[in-house]
């Protein structure tokens, strides 16, 4: 009978889905590769964790021993515990279970435990995380006075140097942890028995595949689900998607006419069944007739660092660093293009808004795709830099959302696959025109690429990233131009 060590992350994986833990231990080769977006989330977690250590300075950090020299972590932990010192990444092992605690602080003969999260609230899964740690720490002979989650206070506004005590919120979860002990031990024993049996749990896909985290075995378990399926029906609740799935309906074309759907969902299903394109020419004509030239096609790129980098910014605030602007003076006229991409030596928002105000002139509609995003960024700049508020108000009064044609289903083709994102609408309306050839092809990658410029030293790499960013943002506004051209054609 094989025995397995259960780490805290393995326990949490098994808690989400025992099959995921089974696959991790018996078939790790089936695990999905870590995507760049996931890696960025992990990296954020590490930098937030490092920063939180400053809340309890002067400790000894055992992180360097993990994961290659766990023996040293446990040995050093014992030594430091006996000396009653602050420890970062203290290691505990008991009964083939192991965990590493972010921050351990002595208090008399007892200890305070702090688990750091890059999130902005205490989630249920953190309680299980803390409950598992509490069990191992106390079984290792330490008396725990309190256990807390340290998370990010998104109300903190940076002014001057970073104020660590304001940036983080510390919330005790001791009461919950004590309540969860029996249940946690039962789950742990069940998971160990399951692993010892060597039998794969018969668990089908379900809402648990993404809650609380996207499972790393979705590539394996979801392979029978087609690329485009009932799971892609726009705004259909998760419950209804899995209801269809459990009734053996995966293909959209298998949904019966009587099945309860909203009108937008029904349009998507019917279009898939009969291959029809739906065009509401009156609504499109009405939209086009109201446009005021010159037309400005505008798109922003932003980053949202967990730790605020600039004065007058908050954790995870979206900071615009780039825009692309195509301008058409009169209908049918040639386009001119303007763009902005910030350097990394200062707050990008000031040069961004100054050039934008200048480039946008004072008349003509400003077309964006999903105006809530651009409008919110502009309002945030007006809030944080009130000297621009008046000029920003003028810009806001001119913003028009091109997306309403597609979110309102005034133009729908089956190729849009239920989505009204510009990444789906563009190739559906203008075949052959898309983002496939671009090195940076989505906003998340653009954001990570720009943040990487703060650390990159190689001039060639910097140049390449900046070129790719400019190409991507330019494509977004060119896409809007092409979409508008297509709308003009159909009416
Ligand atoms: S993809 Fe879903 S069913 Fe498969 S292991 Fe993960 S959580 Fe379990």
PDB file of C-alpha atoms in Angstrom, residues 3 37 50 82 140 200 221 226 248 391 434 466:
ATOM      1  CA  UNK A   3       1.565   6.155   1.494  1.00  0.00           C
ATOM      2  CA  UNK A  37      -1.750  34.412 -16.508  1.00  0.00           C
ATOM      3  CA  UNK A  50       7.477  38.998   0.906  1.00  0.00           C
ATOM      4  CA  UNK A  82      13.363  27.074  20.788  1.00  0.00           C
ATOM      5  CA  UNK A 140       4.157  19.617  16.588  1.00  0.00           C
ATOM      6  CA  UNK A 200      -9.643   6.912  -8.840  1.00  0.00           C
ATOM      7  CA  UNK A 221     -11.401  15.865 -17.382  1.00  0.00           C
ATOM      8  CA  UNK A 226     -16.475  20.328 -27.405  1.00  0.00           C
ATOM      9  CA  UNK A 248     -26.677  14.371 -21.859  1.00  0.00           C
ATOM     10  CA  UNK A 391     -11.466  68.367 -19.361  1.00  0.00           C
ATOM     11  CA  UNK A 434      -7.850  38.992 -36.238  1.00  0.00           C
ATOM     12  CA  UNK A 466       7.136  47.928 -26.552  1.00  0.00           C
TER      13      UNK A 466
END
